[in-house]
Amino acid sequence: MTGGSQHPSPLHPYSRTVRRALGTVPHYRERYAATGALPPLTRAEAHERRHLLMPLGEAPPARRAPGRPAAERTAELYEALRLAGHRTRGLDVYEVARALRDPVRAHGSTWRVLLAADAPVDPYAEPGARPGSAPEGPALVIGDPGTPGRPDQVRVARIGLADAAGSAPPGGSLWYEPWLGCLGAVPPSCGELHLNTRRVHARLLGGATVLTLLRRRRPTLVHARPEGAERFRPGRCPEHGAPIVRRTS
């Protein structure tokens, strides 16, 4: 007597994302038809072809800039902070940005924006009125290395691959690329650049590490190659056994 019916194993999230991209995104359908492959996507190309990176039927009106839901952005940042070993519950979390966003209450914290020094200033604002200014009390502040803060505030550095190619990123920092978002973090115990595997898949393509964002749909980003990616290779953390990207030299 034979056993029960066999079911095919589910596709890896990376494979599902690539299939969805080929089926619904004009940019990837065009590339695959021309070459039979999906070559790396650079930041400049992503900016120029942003409208073609939207899934068919999901592109916003031409006058509306594509955006990400606040809950998705907050969850991505929260997961990266946990990976980096930071506790957020009970603290206000401030992220340095060039534009204001409405505060979001989630994961036991309020998530706010701290305006960057080079952020545009409203010419009609009253003198001294600057929403998104620095917090007064205990808080967690996320920004580029050297972001100022009070002694009772936790400062979390954001680093990109181009920065990490020059020197080892500090433990507790977040892996952040401006056009891709928060991709992972550096746990203090190992110092390795960990991926947030719920949202990011890394592979080697054309001699450089490329990234596929598993949940991003506006735009869909497959085989994105951040600056500095040619200096890194996917690997496994010797301490945690989790996916990382590691500098080659």
PDB file of C-alpha atoms in Angstrom:
ATOM      1  CA  MET A   1       0.000   0.000   0.000  1.00  0.00           C
ATOM      2  CA  THR A   2       1.467   3.314  -0.973  1.00  0.00           C
ATOM      3  CA  GLY A   3       1.772   6.295   1.340  1.00  0.00           C
ATOM      4  CA  GLY A   4      -0.328   9.402   1.265  1.00  0.00           C
ATOM      5  CA  SER A   5      -0.282  11.908  -1.548  1.00  0.00           C
ATOM      6  CA  GLN A   6       2.843  13.981  -1.876  1.00  0.00           C
ATOM      7  CA  HIS A   7       2.711  17.762  -2.046  1.00  0.00           C
ATOM      8  CA  PRO A   8       5.396  19.867  -3.686  1.00  0.00           C
ATOM      9  CA  SER A   9       7.506  21.831  -1.239  1.00  0.00           C
ATOM     10  CA  PRO A  10       6.593  25.533  -1.051  1.00  0.00           C
ATOM     11  CA  LEU A  11       8.721  27.970  -2.999  1.00  0.00           C
ATOM     12  CA  HIS A  12      11.384  29.938  -1.132  1.00  0.00           C
ATOM     13  CA  PRO A  13      10.285  33.561  -0.593  1.00  0.00           C
ATOM     14  CA  TYR A  14      13.070  34.674  -2.965  1.00  0.00           C
ATOM     15  CA  SER A  15      11.728  32.432  -5.751  1.00  0.00           C
ATOM     16  CA  ARG A  16       8.178  33.663  -5.175  1.00  0.00           C
ATOM     17  CA  THR A  17       9.340  37.277  -5.339  1.00  0.00           C
ATOM     18  CA  VAL A  18      11.206  36.711  -8.602  1.00  0.00           C
ATOM     19  CA  ARG A  19       8.211  34.933 -10.152  1.00  0.00           C
ATOM     20  CA  ARG A  20       5.896  37.734  -9.077  1.00  0.00           C
ATOM     21  CA  ALA A  21       8.295  40.322 -10.492  1.00  0.00           C
ATOM     22  CA  LEU A  22       8.516  38.543 -13.853  1.00  0.00           C
ATOM     23  CA  GLY A  23       4.744  38.203 -14.002  1.00  0.00           C
ATOM     24  CA  THR A  24       3.687  41.701 -12.972  1.00  0.00           C
ATOM     25  CA  VAL A  25       6.536  44.243 -13.184  1.00  0.00           C
ATOM     26  CA  PRO A  26       7.314  45.818 -16.592  1.00  0.00           C
ATOM     27  CA  HIS A  27      10.999  46.464 -15.787  1.00  0.00           C
ATOM     28  CA  TYR A  28      11.792  42.833 -15.023  1.00  0.00           C
ATOM     29  CA  ARG A  29       9.669  41.424 -17.860  1.00  0.00           C
ATOM     30  CA  GLU A  30      11.555  43.666 -20.276  1.00  0.00           C
ATOM     31  CA  ARG A  31      14.973  42.700 -18.900  1.00  0.00           C
ATOM     32  CA  TYR A  32      14.221  38.985 -18.870  1.00  0.00           C
ATOM     33  CA  ALA A  33      12.839  39.020 -22.415  1.00  0.00           C
ATOM     34  CA  ALA A  34      16.025  40.709 -23.669  1.00  0.00           C
ATOM     35  CA  THR A  35      18.648  38.692 -21.782  1.00  0.00           C
ATOM     36  CA  GLY A  36      17.004  35.643 -20.202  1.00  0.00           C
ATOM     37  CA  ALA A  37      18.240  36.877 -16.824  1.00  0.00           C
ATOM     38  CA  LEU A  38      17.715  39.636 -14.277  1.00  0.00           C
ATOM     39  CA  PRO A  39      20.946  41.681 -14.118  1.00  0.00           C
ATOM     40  CA  PRO A  40      21.838  43.832 -11.095  1.00  0.00           C
ATOM     41  CA  LEU A  41      19.727  46.926 -10.532  1.00  0.00           C
ATOM     42  CA  THR A  42      21.706  50.035  -9.564  1.00  0.00           C
ATOM     43  CA  ARG A  43      20.420  53.006  -7.608  1.00  0.00           C
ATOM     44  CA  ALA A  44      20.604  55.288 -10.653  1.00  0.00           C
ATOM     45  CA  GLU A  45      18.623  52.874 -12.826  1.00  0.00           C
ATOM     46  CA  ALA A  46      16.031  52.343 -10.102  1.00  0.00           C
ATOM     47  CA  HIS A  47      15.528  56.104  -9.892  1.00  0.00           C
ATOM     48  CA  GLU A  48      15.191  56.525 -13.658  1.00  0.00           C
ATOM     49  CA  ARG A  49      12.826  53.570 -14.133  1.00  0.00           C
ATOM     50  CA  ARG A  50      10.879  53.822 -10.898  1.00  0.00           C
ATOM     51  CA  HIS A  51       7.533  53.899 -12.683  1.00  0.00           C
ATOM     52  CA  LEU A  52       8.394  50.607 -14.440  1.00  0.00           C
ATOM     53  CA  LEU A  53       9.282  48.927 -11.129  1.00  0.00           C
ATOM     54  CA  MET A  54       5.666  49.155  -9.978  1.00  0.00           C
ATOM     55  CA  PRO A  55       3.567  46.003 -10.342  1.00  0.00           C
ATOM     56  CA  LEU A  56       0.952  46.282 -13.078  1.00  0.00           C
ATOM     57  CA  GLY A  57      -2.321  47.567 -11.692  1.00  0.00           C
ATOM     58  CA  GLU A  58      -0.679  48.904  -8.528  1.00  0.00           C
ATOM     59  CA  ALA A  59       1.099  52.028  -9.789  1.00  0.00           C
ATOM     60  CA  PRO A  60      -0.168  55.211  -8.094  1.00  0.00           C
ATOM     61  CA  PRO A  61      -1.500  58.170 -10.064  1.00  0.00           C
ATOM     62  CA  ALA A  62       1.205  60.150 -11.839  1.00  0.00           C
ATOM     63  CA  ARG A  63       0.885  63.134  -9.493  1.00  0.00           C
ATOM     64  CA  ARG A  64       1.253  61.046  -6.341  1.00  0.00           C
ATOM     65  CA  ALA A  65       4.725  59.914  -5.282  1.00  0.00           C
ATOM     66  CA  PRO A  66       4.871  56.204  -4.433  1.00  0.00           C
ATOM     67  CA  GLY A  67       5.034  55.687  -0.708  1.00  0.00           C
ATOM     68  CA  ARG A  68       5.239  52.959   1.872  1.00  0.00           C
ATOM     69  CA  PRO A  69       2.625  52.342   4.550  1.00  0.00           C
ATOM     70  CA  ALA A  70       3.701  53.699   7.935  1.00  0.00           C
ATOM     71  CA  ALA A  71       3.118  50.320   9.608  1.00  0.00           C
ATOM     72  CA  GLU A  72       5.467  48.590   7.149  1.00  0.00           C
ATOM     73  CA  ARG A  73       8.210  51.187   7.569  1.00  0.00           C
ATOM     74  CA  THR A  74       7.925  51.017  11.367  1.00  0.00           C
ATOM     75  CA  ALA A  75       7.963  47.200  11.447  1.00  0.00           C
ATOM     76  CA  GLU A  76      11.090  47.113   9.259  1.00  0.00           C
ATOM     77  CA  LEU A  77      12.903  49.515  11.594  1.00  0.00           C
ATOM     78  CA  TYR A  78      11.678  47.701  14.718  1.00  0.00           C
ATOM     79  CA  GLU A  79      12.961  44.346  13.430  1.00  0.00           C
ATOM     80  CA  ALA A  80      16.367  45.844  12.601  1.00  0.00           C
ATOM     81  CA  LEU A  81      16.647  47.388  16.063  1.00  0.00           C
ATOM     82  CA  ARG A  82      15.844  44.065  17.716  1.00  0.00           C
ATOM     83  CA  LEU A  83      18.469  42.363  15.555  1.00  0.00           C
ATOM     84  CA  ALA A  84      20.969  44.998  16.699  1.00  0.00           C
ATOM     85  CA  GLY A  85      20.159  44.250  20.341  1.00  0.00           C
ATOM     86  CA  HIS A  86      18.228  47.439  21.171  1.00  0.00           C
ATOM     87  CA  ARG A  87      15.170  47.585  23.405  1.00  0.00           C
ATOM     88  CA  THR A  88      12.551  50.095  22.310  1.00  0.00           C
ATOM     89  CA  ARG A  89       9.515  49.453  24.515  1.00  0.00           C
ATOM     90  CA  GLY A  90       8.679  52.461  26.628  1.00  0.00           C
ATOM     91  CA  LEU A  91      10.984  54.789  24.657  1.00  0.00           C
ATOM     92  CA  ASP A  92      10.171  57.277  21.946  1.00  0.00           C
ATOM     93  CA  VAL A  93      12.150  56.359  18.825  1.00  0.00           C
ATOM     94  CA  TYR A  94      13.408  59.202  16.596  1.00  0.00           C
ATOM     95  CA  GLU A  95      14.696  58.556  13.079  1.00  0.00           C
ATOM     96  CA  VAL A  96      16.675  61.289  11.316  1.00  0.00           C
ATOM     97  CA  ALA A  97      14.995  62.132   7.991  1.00  0.00           C
ATOM     98  CA  ARG A  98      14.730  65.037   5.539  1.00  0.00           C
ATOM     99  CA  ALA A  99      10.927  65.159   5.677  1.00  0.00           C
ATOM    100  CA  LEU A 100       8.376  64.896   8.458  1.00  0.00           C
ATOM    101  CA  ARG A 101       6.066  61.928   8.895  1.00  0.00           C
ATOM    102  CA  ASP A 102       3.185  61.571  11.294  1.00  0.00           C
ATOM    103  CA  PRO A 103       4.075  59.850  14.594  1.00  0.00           C
ATOM    104  CA  VAL A 104       3.202  56.149  14.737  1.00  0.00           C
ATOM    105  CA  ARG A 105       2.339  54.221  17.893  1.00  0.00           C
ATOM    106  CA  ALA A 106       3.467  50.586  17.580  1.00  0.00           C
ATOM    107  CA  HIS A 107       5.434  47.874  19.410  1.00  0.00           C
ATOM    108  CA  GLY A 108       5.115  49.695  22.725  1.00  0.00           C
ATOM    109  CA  SER A 109       6.803  52.866  21.417  1.00  0.00           C
ATOM    110  CA  THR A 110       6.028  56.089  19.591  1.00  0.00           C
ATOM    111  CA  TRP A 111       8.016  56.432  16.359  1.00  0.00           C
ATOM    112  CA  ARG A 112       8.854  59.976  15.317  1.00  0.00           C
ATOM    113  CA  VAL A 113      11.034  61.861  12.842  1.00  0.00           C
ATOM    114  CA  LEU A 114      13.979  64.049  13.792  1.00  0.00           C
ATOM    115  CA  LEU A 115      14.586  66.512  10.966  1.00  0.00           C
ATOM    116  CA  ALA A 116      18.042  66.277   9.421  1.00  0.00           C
ATOM    117  CA  ALA A 117      20.242  69.366   9.459  1.00  0.00           C
ATOM    118  CA  ASP A 118      19.925  69.668   5.656  1.00  0.00           C
ATOM    119  CA  ALA A 119      16.147  69.237   5.602  1.00  0.00           C
ATOM    120  CA  PRO A 120      14.217  71.921   3.695  1.00  0.00           C
ATOM    121  CA  VAL A 121      12.783  74.613   5.972  1.00  0.00           C
ATOM    122  CA  ASP A 122       9.233  75.882   5.550  1.00  0.00           C
ATOM    123  CA  PRO A 123       9.670  79.554   4.541  1.00  0.00           C
ATOM    124  CA  TYR A 124       6.236  80.378   6.010  1.00  0.00           C
ATOM    125  CA  ALA A 125       6.901  78.837   9.429  1.00  0.00           C
ATOM    126  CA  GLU A 126       7.005  81.139  12.435  1.00  0.00           C
ATOM    127  CA  PRO A 127      10.507  81.971  13.738  1.00  0.00           C
ATOM    128  CA  GLY A 128      11.725  79.255  16.075  1.00  0.00           C
ATOM    129  CA  ALA A 129       8.973  76.836  15.025  1.00  0.00           C
ATOM    130  CA  ARG A 130      10.640  73.669  13.743  1.00  0.00           C
ATOM    131  CA  PRO A 131       8.584  70.482  14.070  1.00  0.00           C
ATOM    132  CA  GLY A 132      10.634  67.350  14.393  1.00  0.00           C
ATOM    133  CA  SER A 133      13.257  68.941  16.642  1.00  0.00           C
ATOM    134  CA  ALA A 134      15.491  66.978  19.028  1.00  0.00           C
ATOM    135  CA  PRO A 135      13.825  65.171  21.938  1.00  0.00           C
ATOM    136  CA  GLU A 136      14.281  66.555  25.437  1.00  0.00           C
ATOM    137  CA  GLY A 137      14.283  63.380  27.530  1.00  0.00           C
ATOM    138  CA  PRO A 138      15.151  59.674  27.258  1.00  0.00           C
ATOM    139  CA  ALA A 139      14.793  58.412  23.703  1.00  0.00           C
ATOM    140  CA  LEU A 140      16.402  56.257  21.058  1.00  0.00           C
ATOM    141  CA  VAL A 141      17.807  58.335  18.179  1.00  0.00           C
ATOM    142  CA  ILE A 142      18.684  56.737  14.830  1.00  0.00           C
ATOM    143  CA  GLY A 143      20.892  58.569  12.367  1.00  0.00           C
ATOM    144  CA  ASP A 144      24.242  58.745  10.650  1.00  0.00           C
ATOM    145  CA  PRO A 145      27.348  58.203  12.810  1.00  0.00           C
ATOM    146  CA  GLY A 146      27.943  61.288  14.921  1.00  0.00           C
ATOM    147  CA  THR A 147      24.271  62.262  15.249  1.00  0.00           C
ATOM    148  CA  PRO A 148      24.094  64.469  18.357  1.00  0.00           C
ATOM    149  CA  GLY A 149      22.109  63.492  21.399  1.00  0.00           C
ATOM    150  CA  ARG A 150      21.857  63.855  25.160  1.00  0.00           C
ATOM    151  CA  PRO A 151      23.672  61.520  27.586  1.00  0.00           C
ATOM    152  CA  ASP A 152      20.356  59.886  28.555  1.00  0.00           C
ATOM    153  CA  GLN A 153      19.540  59.033  24.929  1.00  0.00           C
ATOM    154  CA  VAL A 154      20.587  55.909  23.030  1.00  0.00           C
ATOM    155  CA  ARG A 155      22.163  56.808  19.681  1.00  0.00           C
ATOM    156  CA  VAL A 156      22.039  54.173  16.931  1.00  0.00           C
ATOM    157  CA  ALA A 157      24.221  54.610  13.862  1.00  0.00           C
ATOM    158  CA  ARG A 158      22.998  53.813  10.346  1.00  0.00           C
ATOM    159  CA  ILE A 159      25.686  52.481   8.013  1.00  0.00           C
ATOM    160  CA  GLY A 160      25.684  51.409   4.368  1.00  0.00           C
ATOM    161  CA  LEU A 161      27.849  48.878   2.536  1.00  0.00           C
ATOM    162  CA  ALA A 162      30.015  51.665   1.153  1.00  0.00           C
ATOM    163  CA  ASP A 163      30.773  52.731   4.744  1.00  0.00           C
ATOM    164  CA  ALA A 164      31.339  49.159   5.941  1.00  0.00           C
ATOM    165  CA  ALA A 165      33.763  48.533   3.059  1.00  0.00           C
ATOM    166  CA  GLY A 166      36.175  51.026   4.611  1.00  0.00           C
ATOM    167  CA  SER A 167      35.970  49.994   8.265  1.00  0.00           C
ATOM    168  CA  ALA A 168      34.155  47.426  10.374  1.00  0.00           C
ATOM    169  CA  PRO A 169      30.696  48.694  11.409  1.00  0.00           C
ATOM    170  CA  PRO A 170      30.170  49.166  15.141  1.00  0.00           C
ATOM    171  CA  GLY A 171      28.113  46.657  17.089  1.00  0.00           C
ATOM    172  CA  GLY A 172      24.535  47.787  17.569  1.00  0.00           C
ATOM    173  CA  SER A 173      24.416  49.721  14.283  1.00  0.00           C
ATOM    174  CA  LEU A 174      21.780  49.303  11.578  1.00  0.00           C
ATOM    175  CA  TRP A 175      22.421  48.410   7.954  1.00  0.00           C
ATOM    176  CA  TYR A 176      20.651  51.132   5.980  1.00  0.00           C
ATOM    177  CA  GLU A 177      20.700  52.108   2.313  1.00  0.00           C
ATOM    178  CA  PRO A 178      18.726  55.305   1.529  1.00  0.00           C
ATOM    179  CA  TRP A 179      16.979  53.805  -1.536  1.00  0.00           C
ATOM    180  CA  LEU A 180      16.399  50.355  -0.014  1.00  0.00           C
ATOM    181  CA  GLY A 181      15.625  51.016   3.638  1.00  0.00           C
ATOM    182  CA  CYS A 182      16.745  49.150   6.762  1.00  0.00           C
ATOM    183  CA  LEU A 183      18.137  45.793   5.616  1.00  0.00           C
ATOM    184  CA  GLY A 184      19.623  44.346   8.792  1.00  0.00           C
ATOM    185  CA  ALA A 185      21.946  45.127  11.680  1.00  0.00           C
ATOM    186  CA  VAL A 186      25.197  44.340  13.474  1.00  0.00           C
ATOM    187  CA  PRO A 187      24.624  42.416  16.726  1.00  0.00           C
ATOM    188  CA  PRO A 188      27.200  43.468  19.352  1.00  0.00           C
ATOM    189  CA  SER A 189      28.119  39.864  20.190  1.00  0.00           C
ATOM    190  CA  CYS A 190      29.554  38.996  16.758  1.00  0.00           C
ATOM    191  CA  GLY A 191      30.139  42.216  14.815  1.00  0.00           C
ATOM    192  CA  GLU A 192      28.830  40.634  11.593  1.00  0.00           C
ATOM    193  CA  LEU A 193      26.486  42.392   9.152  1.00  0.00           C
ATOM    194  CA  HIS A 194      23.292  40.336   9.523  1.00  0.00           C
ATOM    195  CA  LEU A 195      20.401  40.417   7.066  1.00  0.00           C
ATOM    196  CA  ASN A 196      16.811  40.742   8.207  1.00  0.00           C
ATOM    197  CA  THR A 197      15.890  37.493   6.469  1.00  0.00           C
ATOM    198  CA  ARG A 198      12.157  38.168   6.827  1.00  0.00           C
ATOM    199  CA  ARG A 199      12.572  41.001   4.341  1.00  0.00           C
ATOM    200  CA  VAL A 200      15.882  40.634   2.494  1.00  0.00           C
ATOM    201  CA  HIS A 201      17.572  37.893   0.448  1.00  0.00           C
ATOM    202  CA  ALA A 202      21.214  38.192  -0.679  1.00  0.00           C
ATOM    203  CA  ARG A 203      23.012  36.344  -3.462  1.00  0.00           C
ATOM    204  CA  LEU A 204      26.149  36.759  -5.542  1.00  0.00           C
ATOM    205  CA  LEU A 205      25.584  37.982  -9.101  1.00  0.00           C
ATOM    206  CA  GLY A 206      28.139  39.397 -11.512  1.00  0.00           C
ATOM    207  CA  GLY A 207      30.848  39.478  -8.860  1.00  0.00           C
ATOM    208  CA  ALA A 208      28.821  41.581  -6.404  1.00  0.00           C
ATOM    209  CA  THR A 209      26.242  40.952  -3.705  1.00  0.00           C
ATOM    210  CA  VAL A 210      22.718  41.781  -4.862  1.00  0.00           C
ATOM    211  CA  LEU A 211      19.631  42.087  -2.679  1.00  0.00           C
ATOM    212  CA  THR A 212      16.010  41.157  -3.250  1.00  0.00           C
ATOM    213  CA  LEU A 213      13.454  42.807  -0.973  1.00  0.00           C
ATOM    214  CA  LEU A 214      10.945  40.062  -0.290  1.00  0.00           C
ATOM    215  CA  ARG A 215       8.026  42.235   0.821  1.00  0.00           C
ATOM    216  CA  ARG A 216       8.524  45.459  -1.099  1.00  0.00           C
ATOM    217  CA  ARG A 217       6.039  46.035  -3.908  1.00  0.00           C
ATOM    218  CA  ARG A 218       6.050  49.798  -4.447  1.00  0.00           C
ATOM    219  CA  PRO A 219       8.499  49.532  -6.068  1.00  0.00           C
ATOM    220  CA  THR A 220       9.438  45.861  -6.396  1.00  0.00           C
ATOM    221  CA  LEU A 221      13.219  45.552  -6.014  1.00  0.00           C
ATOM    222  CA  VAL A 222      14.929  42.389  -7.270  1.00  0.00           C
ATOM    223  CA  HIS A 223      18.745  42.027  -7.516  1.00  0.00           C
ATOM    224  CA  ALA A 224      19.341  45.558  -6.245  1.00  0.00           C
ATOM    225  CA  ARG A 225      23.057  46.337  -6.010  1.00  0.00           C
ATOM    226  CA  PRO A 226      23.899  48.968  -3.392  1.00  0.00           C
ATOM    227  CA  GLU A 227      27.082  51.005  -3.538  1.00  0.00           C
ATOM    228  CA  GLY A 228      30.038  48.994  -2.227  1.00  0.00           C
ATOM    229  CA  ALA A 229      28.380  45.632  -2.952  1.00  0.00           C
ATOM    230  CA  GLU A 230      31.369  44.412  -5.019  1.00  0.00           C
ATOM    231  CA  ARG A 231      33.377  44.278  -1.759  1.00  0.00           C
ATOM    232  CA  PHE A 232      30.990  41.853  -0.035  1.00  0.00           C
ATOM    233  CA  ARG A 233      29.927  38.218  -0.291  1.00  0.00           C
ATOM    234  CA  PRO A 234      26.954  36.417   1.286  1.00  0.00           C
ATOM    235  CA  GLY A 235      27.884  34.024   4.063  1.00  0.00           C
ATOM    236  CA  ARG A 236      26.927  32.601   7.457  1.00  0.00           C
ATOM    237  CA  CYS A 237      27.657  34.084  10.861  1.00  0.00           C
ATOM    238  CA  PRO A 238      30.088  31.750  12.661  1.00  0.00           C
ATOM    239  CA  GLU A 239      28.414  32.520  16.000  1.00  0.00           C
ATOM    240  CA  HIS A 240      24.711  32.594  15.085  1.00  0.00           C
ATOM    241  CA  GLY A 241      24.602  30.540  11.866  1.00  0.00           C
ATOM    242  CA  ALA A 242      22.424  33.264  10.303  1.00  0.00           C
ATOM    243  CA  PRO A 243      22.825  34.832   6.825  1.00  0.00           C
ATOM    244  CA  ILE A 244      25.286  37.734   6.674  1.00  0.00           C
ATOM    245  CA  VAL A 245      27.260  39.696   4.127  1.00  0.00           C
ATOM    246  CA  ARG A 246      31.012  39.836   4.776  1.00  0.00           C
ATOM    247  CA  ARG A 247      33.721  42.090   3.436  1.00  0.00           C
ATOM    248  CA  THR A 248      36.097  40.233   1.112  1.00  0.00           C
ATOM    249  CA  SER A 249      39.267  42.195   1.927  1.00  0.00           C
TER     250      SER A 249
END
